[in-house]
PDB file of C-alpha atoms and ligand atoms in Angstrom:
ATOM      1  CA  UNK A 159     -46.352 146.444  47.594  1.00 91.00           C
ATOM      2  CA  UNK A 160     -48.032 146.537  50.991  1.00 96.00           C
ATOM      3  CA  UNK A 161     -45.821 144.486  53.317  1.00 98.00           C
ATOM      4  CA  UNK A 162     -48.803 143.863  55.616  1.00 98.00           C
ATOM      5  CA  UNK A 163     -46.990 144.627  58.879  1.00 98.00           C
ATOM      6  CA  UNK A 164     -48.390 148.052  59.791  1.00 98.00           C
ATOM      7  CA  UNK A 165     -48.999 148.198  63.554  1.00 98.00           C
ATOM      8  CA  UNK A 166     -46.703 145.226  64.277  1.00 98.00           C
ATOM      9  CA  UNK A 167     -44.060 145.532  67.052  1.00 98.00           C
ATOM     10  CA  UNK A 168     -40.361 145.012  66.373  1.00 99.00           C
ATOM     11  CA  UNK A 169     -37.245 144.799  68.501  1.00 99.00           C
ATOM     12  CA  UNK A 170     -34.261 145.894  66.419  1.00 99.00           C
ATOM     13  CA  UNK A 171     -31.029 145.282  68.317  1.00 99.00           C
ATOM     14  CA  UNK A 172     -27.893 147.433  68.006  1.00 98.00           C
ATOM     15  CA  UNK A 173     -29.629 150.044  65.907  1.00 98.00           C
ATOM     16  CA  UNK A 174     -28.479 153.590  66.697  1.00 98.00           C
ATOM     17  CA  UNK A 175     -26.519 153.559  63.429  1.00 98.00           C
ATOM     18  CA  UNK A 176     -25.357 151.399  60.546  1.00 97.00           C
ATOM     19  CA  UNK A 177     -27.227 148.312  59.372  1.00 98.00           C
ATOM     20  CA  UNK A 178     -29.376 147.990  62.507  1.00 98.00           C
ATOM     21  CA  UNK A 179     -30.620 151.536  62.110  1.00 98.00           C
ATOM     22  CA  UNK A 180     -31.320 150.917  58.421  1.00 98.00           C
ATOM     23  CA  UNK A 181     -33.463 147.896  59.340  1.00 99.00           C
ATOM     24  CA  UNK A 182     -35.310 149.947  61.965  1.00 99.00           C
ATOM     25  CA  UNK A 183     -35.999 152.726  59.454  1.00 98.00           C
ATOM     26  CA  UNK A 184     -37.235 150.351  56.765  1.00 98.00           C
ATOM     27  CA  UNK A 185     -39.621 148.730  59.256  1.00 99.00           C
ATOM     28  CA  UNK A 186     -40.792 152.160  60.467  1.00 99.00           C
ATOM     29  CA  UNK A 187     -41.532 153.081  56.869  1.00 98.00           C
ATOM     30  CA  UNK A 188     -43.910 150.078  56.834  1.00 98.00           C
ATOM     31  CA  UNK A 189     -45.656 151.397  59.957  1.00 98.00           C
ATOM     32  CA  UNK A 190     -43.997 149.058  62.469  1.00 99.00           C
ATOM     33  CA  UNK A 191     -43.602 150.291  66.069  1.00 99.00           C
ATOM     34  CA  UNK A 192     -40.058 149.896  67.321  1.00 99.00           C
ATOM     35  CA  UNK A 193     -37.895 149.171  70.301  1.00 99.00           C
ATOM     36  CA  UNK A 194     -34.341 150.110  69.340  1.00 99.00           C
ATOM     37  CA  UNK A 195     -31.158 149.513  71.317  1.00 98.00           C
ATOM     38  CA  UNK A 196     -27.508 150.534  71.569  1.00 98.00           C
ATOM     39  CA  UNK A 197     -25.043 151.120  74.386  1.00 98.00           C
ATOM     40  CA  UNK A 198     -24.572 154.841  73.750  1.00 98.00           C
ATOM     41  CA  UNK A 199     -27.718 156.661  74.941  1.00 98.00           C
ATOM     42  CA  UNK A 200     -27.125 159.970  73.136  1.00 98.00           C
ATOM     43  CA  UNK A 201     -26.858 158.579  69.613  1.00 98.00           C
ATOM     44  CA  UNK A 202     -29.685 156.150  70.331  1.00 98.00           C
ATOM     45  CA  UNK A 203     -32.091 158.839  71.561  1.00 98.00           C
ATOM     46  CA  UNK A 204     -31.222 161.016  68.565  1.00 98.00           C
ATOM     47  CA  UNK A 205     -31.981 158.130  66.205  1.00 98.00           C
ATOM     48  CA  UNK A 206     -35.265 157.446  68.005  1.00 98.00           C
ATOM     49  CA  UNK A 207     -36.293 161.108  67.675  1.00 98.00           C
ATOM     50  CA  UNK A 208     -35.425 161.151  63.973  1.00 98.00           C
ATOM     51  CA  UNK A 209     -37.317 157.937  63.172  1.00 98.00           C
ATOM     52  CA  UNK A 210     -40.377 159.069  65.175  1.00 98.00           C
ATOM     53  CA  UNK A 211     -40.424 162.431  63.415  1.00 98.00           C
ATOM     54  CA  UNK A 212     -39.982 160.959  59.938  1.00 98.00           C
ATOM     55  CA  UNK A 213     -42.338 157.954  60.078  1.00 98.00           C
ATOM     56  CA  UNK A 214     -44.786 158.732  62.897  1.00 98.00           C
ATOM     57  CA  UNK A 215     -44.394 155.330  64.562  1.00 98.00           C
ATOM     58  CA  UNK A 216     -43.809 154.641  68.245  1.00 98.00           C
ATOM     59  CA  UNK A 217     -40.084 154.285  68.999  1.00 99.00           C
ATOM     60  CA  UNK A 218     -38.816 153.216  72.425  1.00 98.00           C
ATOM     61  CA  UNK A 219     -35.077 153.606  72.942  1.00 98.00           C
ATOM     62  CA  UNK A 220     -33.427 151.220  75.411  1.00 98.00           C
ATOM     63  CA  UNK A 221     -29.805 152.048  76.112  1.00 98.00           C
ATOM     64  CA  UNK A 222     -27.774 149.028  77.190  1.00 98.00           C
ATOM     65  CA  UNK A 223     -25.511 146.215  76.137  1.00 98.00           C
ATOM     66  CA  UNK A 224     -27.563 143.604  74.279  1.00 98.00           C
ATOM     67  CA  UNK A 225     -24.851 141.003  74.875  1.00 98.00           C
ATOM     68  CA  UNK A 226     -25.579 141.021  78.628  1.00 98.00           C
ATOM     69  CA  UNK A 227     -28.451 139.402  80.491  1.00 98.00           C
ATOM     70  CA  UNK A 228     -29.435 142.780  82.020  1.00 98.00           C
ATOM     71  CA  UNK A 229     -29.380 144.473  78.623  1.00 98.00           C
ATOM     72  CA  UNK A 230     -31.676 141.848  77.117  1.00 98.00           C
ATOM     73  CA  UNK A 231     -33.987 141.899  80.155  1.00 98.00           C
ATOM     74  CA  UNK A 232     -34.538 145.656  79.775  1.00 98.00           C
ATOM     75  CA  UNK A 233     -35.367 145.306  76.106  1.00 98.00           C
ATOM     76  CA  UNK A 234     -37.817 142.484  76.774  1.00 98.00           C
ATOM     77  CA  UNK A 235     -39.403 144.427  79.608  1.00 98.00           C
ATOM     78  CA  UNK A 236     -40.118 147.223  77.111  1.00 98.00           C
ATOM     79  CA  UNK A 237     -41.443 144.744  74.536  1.00 98.00           C
ATOM     80  CA  UNK A 238     -42.119 141.274  75.950  1.00 98.00           C
ATOM     81  CA  UNK A 239     -44.032 140.001  72.921  1.00 98.00           C
ATOM     82  CA  UNK A 240     -42.482 141.329  69.705  1.00 99.00           C
ATOM     83  CA  UNK A 241     -43.878 140.268  66.328  1.00 99.00           C
ATOM     84  CA  UNK A 242     -40.509 140.925  64.702  1.00 99.00           C
ATOM     85  CA  UNK A 243     -36.983 140.472  66.083  1.00 99.00           C
ATOM     86  CA  UNK A 244     -33.879 141.727  64.300  1.00 99.00           C
ATOM     87  CA  UNK A 245     -30.786 140.336  66.002  1.00 99.00           C
ATOM     88  CA  UNK A 246     -27.642 142.394  65.716  1.00 98.00           C
ATOM     89  CA  UNK A 247     -24.588 143.328  67.800  1.00 98.00           C
ATOM     90  CA  UNK A 248     -21.203 144.806  67.117  1.00 95.00           C
ATOM     91  CA  UNK A 249     -18.784 142.567  65.254  1.00 94.00           C
ATOM     92  CA  UNK A 250     -15.611 141.172  66.865  1.00 95.00           C
ATOM     93  CA  UNK A 251     -12.214 142.777  66.223  1.00 92.00           C
ATOM     94  CA  UNK A 252      -9.997 141.650  63.348  1.00 90.00           C
ATOM     95  CA  UNK A 253      -6.677 139.974  64.089  1.00 93.00           C
ATOM     96  CA  UNK A 254      -4.551 136.832  64.021  1.00 96.00           C
ATOM     97  CA  UNK A 255      -6.027 133.753  65.714  1.00 97.00           C
ATOM     98  CA  UNK A 256      -2.706 133.094  67.446  1.00 98.00           C
ATOM     99  CA  UNK A 257      -3.310 136.190  69.537  1.00 98.00           C
ATOM    100  CA  UNK A 258      -6.833 135.282  70.681  1.00 98.00           C
ATOM    101  CA  UNK A 259      -7.433 133.851  74.148  1.00 98.00           C
ATOM    102  CA  UNK A 260     -10.386 131.733  75.221  1.00 98.00           C
ATOM    103  CA  UNK A 261     -11.814 134.939  76.695  1.00 98.00           C
ATOM    104  CA  UNK A 262     -11.687 136.641  73.267  1.00 98.00           C
ATOM    105  CA  UNK A 263     -13.540 133.667  71.791  1.00 98.00           C
ATOM    106  CA  UNK A 264     -16.120 133.663  74.593  1.00 98.00           C
ATOM    107  CA  UNK A 265     -16.846 137.353  73.934  1.00 98.00           C
ATOM    108  CA  UNK A 266     -17.319 136.774  70.194  1.00 98.00           C
ATOM    109  CA  UNK A 267     -19.466 133.674  70.678  1.00 98.00           C
ATOM    110  CA  UNK A 268     -21.533 135.498  73.298  1.00 98.00           C
ATOM    111  CA  UNK A 269     -22.099 138.581  71.116  1.00 98.00           C
ATOM    112  CA  UNK A 270     -22.550 137.011  67.693  1.00 98.00           C
ATOM    113  CA  UNK A 271     -24.090 133.644  68.514  1.00 98.00           C
ATOM    114  CA  UNK A 272     -25.510 133.211  72.019  1.00 98.00           C
ATOM    115  CA  UNK A 273     -27.145 136.653  72.330  1.00 98.00           C
ATOM    116  CA  UNK A 274     -29.257 136.025  69.238  1.00 99.00           C
ATOM    117  CA  UNK A 275     -30.122 132.483  70.361  1.00 98.00           C
ATOM    118  CA  UNK A 276     -31.187 133.742  73.788  1.00 98.00           C
ATOM    119  CA  UNK A 277     -33.426 136.447  72.308  1.00 99.00           C
ATOM    120  CA  UNK A 278     -34.971 133.870  69.976  1.00 99.00           C
ATOM    121  CA  UNK A 279     -35.570 131.554  72.941  1.00 98.00           C
ATOM    122  CA  UNK A 280     -37.314 134.301  74.902  1.00 98.00           C
ATOM    123  CA  UNK A 281     -39.609 135.469  72.082  1.00 98.00           C
ATOM    124  CA  UNK A 282     -40.318 132.576  69.742  1.00 98.00           C
ATOM    125  CA  UNK A 283     -42.983 130.763  71.777  1.00 98.00           C
ATOM    126  CA  UNK A 284     -45.269 133.784  71.777  1.00 98.00           C
ATOM    127  CA  UNK A 285     -44.701 134.270  68.051  1.00 99.00           C
ATOM    128  CA  UNK A 286     -45.614 130.652  67.384  1.00 98.00           C
ATOM    129  CA  UNK A 287     -48.688 130.871  69.610  1.00 98.00           C
ATOM    130  CA  UNK A 288     -49.978 133.921  67.720  1.00 98.00           C
ATOM    131  CA  UNK A 289     -49.079 132.332  64.345  1.00 98.00           C
ATOM    132  CA  UNK A 290     -46.928 135.217  63.198  1.00 99.00           C
ATOM    133  CA  UNK A 291     -43.289 135.973  63.777  1.00 99.00           C
ATOM    134  CA  UNK A 292     -40.348 137.166  61.754  1.00 99.00           C
ATOM    135  CA  UNK A 293     -36.767 136.850  62.985  1.00 99.00           C
ATOM    136  CA  UNK A 294     -33.819 138.192  61.017  1.00 99.00           C
ATOM    137  CA  UNK A 295     -30.252 137.663  62.169  1.00 99.00           C
ATOM    138  CA  UNK A 296     -27.724 140.127  60.835  1.00 98.00           C
ATOM    139  CA  UNK A 297     -24.605 137.996  60.366  1.00 98.00           C
ATOM    140  CA  UNK A 298     -21.930 138.469  57.701  1.00 97.00           C
ATOM    141  CA  UNK A 299     -20.797 137.444  54.242  1.00 97.00           C
ATOM    142  CA  UNK A 300     -18.048 135.737  56.248  1.00 95.00           C
ATOM    143  CA  UNK A 301     -20.572 132.961  56.977  1.00 95.00           C
ATOM    144  CA  UNK A 302     -20.403 131.977  53.302  1.00 96.00           C
ATOM    145  CA  UNK A 303     -16.864 133.017  52.444  1.00 96.00           C
ATOM    146  CA  UNK A 304     -14.577 133.398  55.467  1.00 96.00           C
ATOM    147  CA  UNK A 305     -12.473 136.552  55.790  1.00 92.00           C
ATOM    148  CA  UNK A 306      -9.019 135.632  57.128  1.00 93.00           C
ATOM    149  CA  UNK A 307      -8.583 138.504  59.593  1.00 91.00           C
ATOM    150  CA  UNK A 308     -12.133 138.060  60.942  1.00 94.00           C
ATOM    151  CA  UNK A 309     -11.722 134.558  62.353  1.00 97.00           C
ATOM    152  CA  UNK A 310     -13.770 135.372  65.469  1.00 98.00           C
ATOM    153  CA  UNK A 311     -16.644 136.462  63.241  1.00 97.00           C
ATOM    154  CA  UNK A 312     -16.279 133.468  60.867  1.00 97.00           C
ATOM    155  CA  UNK A 313     -16.505 131.074  63.785  1.00 97.00           C
ATOM    156  CA  UNK A 314     -19.164 132.638  66.012  1.00 98.00           C
ATOM    157  CA  UNK A 315     -21.587 133.487  63.203  1.00 98.00           C
ATOM    158  CA  UNK A 316     -21.249 130.034  61.653  1.00 98.00           C
ATOM    159  CA  UNK A 317     -22.426 128.665  65.006  1.00 98.00           C
ATOM    160  CA  UNK A 318     -25.554 130.847  64.975  1.00 98.00           C
ATOM    161  CA  UNK A 319     -26.238 129.937  61.359  1.00 98.00           C
ATOM    162  CA  UNK A 320     -26.012 126.234  62.111  1.00 98.00           C
ATOM    163  CA  UNK A 321     -28.368 126.501  65.065  1.00 98.00           C
ATOM    164  CA  UNK A 322     -30.938 128.505  63.094  1.00 98.00           C
ATOM    165  CA  UNK A 323     -30.787 126.039  60.198  1.00 98.00           C
ATOM    166  CA  UNK A 324     -32.363 123.501  62.536  1.00 98.00           C
ATOM    167  CA  UNK A 325     -35.074 125.427  64.374  1.00 98.00           C
ATOM    168  CA  UNK A 326     -36.216 127.568  61.424  1.00 98.00           C
ATOM    169  CA  UNK A 327     -37.622 124.407  59.806  1.00 98.00           C
ATOM    170  CA  UNK A 328     -39.776 123.813  62.910  1.00 98.00           C
ATOM    171  CA  UNK A 329     -41.074 127.314  63.649  1.00 98.00           C
ATOM    172  CA  UNK A 330     -42.263 127.910  60.081  1.00 98.00           C
ATOM    173  CA  UNK A 331     -45.180 125.529  60.681  1.00 98.00           C
ATOM    174  CA  UNK A 332     -46.592 128.322  62.874  1.00 98.00           C
ATOM    175  CA  UNK A 333     -45.716 131.131  60.437  1.00 98.00           C
ATOM    176  CA  UNK A 334     -42.551 132.089  62.304  1.00 99.00           C
ATOM    177  CA  UNK A 335     -39.625 132.443  59.928  1.00 99.00           C
ATOM    178  CA  UNK A 336     -35.967 132.811  60.857  1.00 99.00           C
ATOM    179  CA  UNK A 337     -33.441 133.928  58.269  1.00 99.00           C
ATOM    180  CA  UNK A 338     -29.936 135.337  58.080  1.00 98.00           C
ATOM    181  CA  UNK A 339     -29.009 138.480  56.200  1.00 98.00           C
ATOM    182  CA  UNK A 340     -25.335 138.393  55.242  1.00 98.00           C
ATOM    183  CA  UNK A 341     -23.815 141.811  54.604  1.00 98.00           C
ATOM    184  CA  UNK A 342     -20.845 142.115  52.323  1.00 97.00           C
ATOM    185  CA  UNK A 343     -19.184 145.542  52.427  1.00 95.00           C
ATOM    186  CA  UNK A 344     -21.695 148.198  53.483  1.00 97.00           C
ATOM    187  CA  UNK A 345     -20.760 151.794  53.995  1.00 95.00           C
ATOM    188  CA  UNK A 346     -20.896 152.036  57.808  1.00 94.00           C
ATOM    189  CA  UNK A 347     -18.523 152.876  60.663  1.00 91.00           C
ATOM    190  CA  UNK A 348     -17.846 149.174  61.147  1.00 87.00           C
ATOM    191  CA  UNK A 349     -16.543 148.829  57.601  1.00 87.00           C
ATOM    192  CA  UNK A 350     -14.114 151.696  58.142  1.00 85.00           C
ATOM    193  CA  UNK A 351     -12.896 150.020  61.359  1.00 85.00           C
ATOM    194  CA  UNK A 352     -12.161 146.736  59.565  1.00 82.00           C
ATOM    195  CA  UNK A 353      -9.996 148.625  57.040  1.00 87.00           C
ATOM    196  CA  UNK A 354      -7.739 150.116  59.687  1.00 87.00           C
ATOM    197  CA  UNK A 355      -5.199 147.220  59.738  1.00 86.00           C
ATOM    198  CA  UNK A 356      -4.852 147.306  55.922  1.00 88.00           C
ATOM    199  CA  UNK A 357      -4.437 151.087  55.986  1.00 92.00           C
ATOM    200  CA  UNK A 358      -1.765 150.874  58.682  1.00 91.00           C
ATOM    201  CA  UNK A 359       0.100 148.059  56.905  1.00 91.00           C
ATOM    202  CA  UNK A 360       0.145 149.854  53.542  1.00 92.00           C
ATOM    203  CA  UNK A 361       0.716 153.399  54.808  1.00 94.00           C
ATOM    204  CA  UNK A 362      -2.443 154.542  53.020  1.00 95.00           C
ATOM    205  CA  UNK A 363      -5.365 156.394  54.549  1.00 93.00           C
ATOM    206  CA  UNK A 364      -8.586 154.534  55.378  1.00 92.00           C
ATOM    207  CA  UNK A 365     -10.291 156.558  52.604  1.00 92.00           C
ATOM    208  CA  UNK A 366      -7.730 155.375  50.020  1.00 94.00           C
ATOM    209  CA  UNK A 367      -8.099 151.735  51.076  1.00 94.00           C
ATOM    210  CA  UNK A 368     -11.896 152.125  51.002  1.00 94.00           C
ATOM    211  CA  UNK A 369     -11.877 153.587  47.485  1.00 95.00           C
ATOM    212  CA  UNK A 370      -9.683 150.729  46.205  1.00 95.00           C
ATOM    213  CA  UNK A 371     -11.889 148.092  47.841  1.00 94.00           C
ATOM    214  CA  UNK A 372     -15.091 149.667  46.565  1.00 96.00           C
ATOM    215  CA  UNK A 373     -13.692 149.617  43.030  1.00 97.00           C
ATOM    216  CA  UNK A 374     -12.872 145.897  43.353  1.00 96.00           C
ATOM    217  CA  UNK A 375     -16.511 144.996  44.133  1.00 98.00           C
ATOM    218  CA  UNK A 376     -18.434 143.870  41.003  1.00 98.00           C
ATOM    219  CA  UNK A 377     -20.926 146.684  41.706  1.00 98.00           C
ATOM    220  CA  UNK A 378     -18.033 149.172  41.805  1.00 98.00           C
ATOM    221  CA  UNK A 379     -19.168 150.475  45.175  1.00 98.00           C
ATOM    222  CA  UNK A 380     -20.064 149.539  48.727  1.00 98.00           C
ATOM    223  CA  UNK A 381     -23.621 148.708  49.714  1.00 98.00           C
ATOM    224  CA  UNK A 382     -25.883 151.432  51.027  1.00 98.00           C
ATOM    225  CA  UNK A 383     -27.412 150.704  54.442  1.00 98.00           C
ATOM    226  CA  UNK A 384     -30.918 151.487  53.112  1.00 98.00           C
ATOM    227  CA  UNK A 385     -30.521 148.632  50.597  1.00 98.00           C
ATOM    228  CA  UNK A 386     -29.876 146.324  53.524  1.00 98.00           C
ATOM    229  CA  UNK A 387     -32.856 147.705  55.456  1.00 98.00           C
ATOM    230  CA  UNK A 388     -35.197 147.121  52.523  1.00 98.00           C
ATOM    231  CA  UNK A 389     -34.205 143.450  52.319  1.00 98.00           C
ATOM    232  CA  UNK A 390     -34.777 143.108  56.054  1.00 99.00           C
ATOM    233  CA  UNK A 391     -38.236 144.704  55.861  1.00 99.00           C
ATOM    234  CA  UNK A 392     -39.229 142.318  53.066  1.00 98.00           C
ATOM    235  CA  UNK A 393     -38.134 139.278  55.086  1.00 99.00           C
ATOM    236  CA  UNK A 394     -40.215 140.649  57.982  1.00 99.00           C
ATOM    237  CA  UNK A 395     -43.281 141.175  55.803  1.00 98.00           C
ATOM    238  CA  UNK A 396     -46.339 138.963  55.744  1.00 98.00           C
ATOM    239  CA  UNK A 397     -45.427 138.225  52.106  1.00 98.00           C
ATOM    240  CA  UNK A 398     -42.278 136.334  53.168  1.00 98.00           C
ATOM    241  CA  UNK A 399     -43.883 133.521  55.176  1.00 98.00           C
ATOM    242  CA  UNK A 400     -42.491 130.794  52.867  1.00 98.00           C
ATOM    243  CA  UNK A 401     -38.865 131.912  53.269  1.00 98.00           C
ATOM    244  CA  UNK A 402     -37.155 130.363  56.275  1.00 98.00           C
ATOM    245  CA  UNK A 403     -33.728 129.016  57.152  1.00 98.00           C
ATOM    246  CA  UNK A 404     -32.165 131.012  54.337  1.00 98.00           C
ATOM    247  CA  UNK A 405     -28.953 133.001  54.380  1.00 98.00           C
ATOM    248  CA  UNK A 406     -29.218 135.846  51.950  1.00 98.00           C
ATOM    249  CA  UNK A 407     -26.043 137.464  50.753  1.00 98.00           C
ATOM    250  CA  UNK A 408     -26.053 141.191  50.014  1.00 98.00           C
ATOM    251  CA  UNK A 409     -22.593 141.777  48.588  1.00 98.00           C
ATOM    252  CA  UNK A 410     -22.853 143.392  45.146  1.00 98.00           C
ATOM    253  CA  UNK A 411     -21.937 140.049  43.558  1.00 98.00           C
ATOM    254  CA  UNK A 412     -18.604 139.705  45.356  1.00 97.00           C
ATOM    255  CA  UNK A 413     -19.103 136.009  46.176  1.00 97.00           C
ATOM    256  CA  UNK A 414     -17.960 134.300  42.982  1.00 95.00           C
ATOM    257  CA  UNK A 415     -19.974 131.057  43.199  1.00 94.00           C
ATOM    258  CA  UNK A 416     -22.847 129.963  40.962  1.00 95.00           C
ATOM    259  CA  UNK A 417     -25.022 129.195  44.014  1.00 91.00           C
TER     260      UNK A 417
HETATM  261  P1  NAP B 142     -21.855 149.984  63.057  1.00 63.75           P
HETATM  262  O1  NAP B 142     -22.109 150.964  61.979  1.00 63.75           O
HETATM  263  O2  NAP B 142     -20.586 150.069  63.831  1.00 63.75           O
HETATM  264  O3  NAP B 142     -23.116 150.033  64.042  1.00 63.75           O
HETATM  265  C1  NAP B 142     -23.178 149.163  65.135  1.00 63.75           C
HETATM  266  C2  NAP B 142     -24.408 149.483  65.967  1.00 63.75           C
HETATM  267  O4  NAP B 142     -24.554 148.485  66.954  1.00 63.75           O
HETATM  268  C3  NAP B 142     -24.327 150.806  66.706  1.00 63.75           C
HETATM  269  O5  NAP B 142     -25.621 151.344  66.821  1.00 63.75           O
HETATM  270  C4  NAP B 142     -23.787 150.391  68.072  1.00 63.75           C
HETATM  271  O6  NAP B 142     -24.080 151.373  69.049  1.00 63.75           O
HETATM  272  C5  NAP B 142     -24.562 149.101  68.258  1.00 63.75           C
HETATM  273  N1  NAP B 142     -23.939 148.128  69.156  1.00 63.75           N
HETATM  274  C6  NAP B 142     -22.700 147.597  69.032  1.00 63.75           C
HETATM  275  N2  NAP B 142     -22.473 146.733  70.026  1.00 63.75           N
HETATM  276  C7  NAP B 142     -23.597 146.705  70.790  1.00 63.75           C
HETATM  277  C8  NAP B 142     -23.968 146.023  71.972  1.00 63.75           C
HETATM  278  N3  NAP B 142     -23.128 145.171  72.566  1.00 63.75           N
HETATM  279  N4  NAP B 142     -25.205 146.231  72.490  1.00 63.75           N
HETATM  280  C9  NAP B 142     -26.055 147.095  71.889  1.00 63.75           C
HETATM  281  N5  NAP B 142     -25.755 147.769  70.770  1.00 63.75           N
HETATM  282  C10 NAP B 142     -24.536 147.598  70.241  1.00 63.75           C
HETATM  283  O7  NAP B 142     -21.862 148.473  62.487  1.00 63.75           O
HETATM  284  P2  NAP B 142     -22.607 147.888  61.182  1.00 63.75           P
HETATM  285  O8  NAP B 142     -21.738 148.064  60.003  1.00 63.75           O
HETATM  286  O9  NAP B 142     -24.006 148.359  61.148  1.00 63.75           O
HETATM  287  O10 NAP B 142     -22.555 146.323  61.511  1.00 63.75           O
HETATM  288  C11 NAP B 142     -23.630 145.627  62.108  1.00 63.75           C
HETATM  289  C12 NAP B 142     -23.235 144.151  62.167  1.00 63.75           C
HETATM  290  O11 NAP B 142     -23.022 143.672  60.829  1.00 63.75           O
HETATM  291  C13 NAP B 142     -21.932 143.907  62.932  1.00 63.75           C
HETATM  292  O12 NAP B 142     -22.014 142.695  63.639  1.00 63.75           O
HETATM  293  C14 NAP B 142     -20.908 143.790  61.818  1.00 63.75           C
HETATM  294  O13 NAP B 142     -19.781 143.023  62.187  1.00 63.75           O
HETATM  295  C15 NAP B 142     -21.742 143.080  60.750  1.00 63.75           C
HETATM  296  N6  NAP B 142     -21.172 143.286  59.398  1.00 63.75           N
HETATM  297  C16 NAP B 142     -21.066 144.533  58.861  1.00 63.75           C
HETATM  298  C17 NAP B 142     -20.521 144.657  57.587  1.00 63.75           C
HETATM  299  C18 NAP B 142     -20.369 146.017  56.935  1.00 63.75           C
HETATM  300  O14 NAP B 142     -19.814 146.104  55.848  1.00 63.75           O
HETATM  301  N7  NAP B 142     -20.861 147.094  57.508  1.00 63.75           N
HETATM  302  C19 NAP B 142     -20.097 143.533  56.880  1.00 63.75           C
HETATM  303  C20 NAP B 142     -20.225 142.285  57.457  1.00 63.75           C
HETATM  304  C21 NAP B 142     -20.763 142.167  58.732  1.00 63.75           C
HETATM  305  P3  NAP B 142     -23.189 151.485  70.413  1.00 63.75           P
HETATM  306  O15 NAP B 142     -21.756 151.407  70.006  1.00 63.75           O
HETATM  307  O16 NAP B 142     -23.590 152.784  71.007  1.00 63.75           O
HETATM  308  O17 NAP B 142     -23.600 150.323  71.260  1.00 63.75           O
END
């Protein structure tokens, strides 16, 4: 299938590795020119070189913190009028809500809710004016089924999801869609980090905990980042103009509900 987005411009946030990188690669495979971001310049530049070499698209690497105003300004200076925006940032730490201060909550809400809303605000009018835009927010399966130790994530991402539910029904009239992609367990560094408390509590290694958890998933494994990237590229395609305001779970069937 031709996704019909060759030559389009995408900003893919937080994309030197993991799910963001997978989305960037899948878009590059469709011929999309990229602006990619991460805080660590070395890994980011390496990723940019690899994607450029493999897919022959233009890749601009902007090192900075996407959760800050300066970080976002630099990205938008490099690409003021993207056709595609993939919102992503690191997830908040696990823990017990009794230990979290207002400052901890502000950081999570800023990173996993307000940063995405701000980037949407600064790009959506142009997308609507040109009658094409695709926005994908990387959130979490926790939006549909909360994970007890990830209360900061459950709360902040639910806020973004609620906001998007409203505006995505307006922007679609101008062929601008906004959807959430909800990762269940994908094999990335972040997943390993979230297993650390369980490993420490049980005296097992992170690898042992990971193997047990992978076996418990109906698919018998964790997701592969490239599977996530492919779903993102489809949502960003010109074929997906009738899909908006949706929250698509990629979890190997772990969520047990009928709908
Ligand atoms: P990852 O493998 O740790 O990769 C995170 C990427 O984001 C890195 O490139 C990192 O680079 C960049 N990044 C982090 N904070 C940033 C910031 N403030 N500004 C710019 N770039 C930043 O994580 P992942 O597994 O891909 O997860 C991506 C998102 O999905 C996270 O929000 C995570 O909580 C969520 N999620 C993941 C899973 C899973 O199973 N993997 C499940 C549910 C939800 P730098 O560190 O250099 O900035």
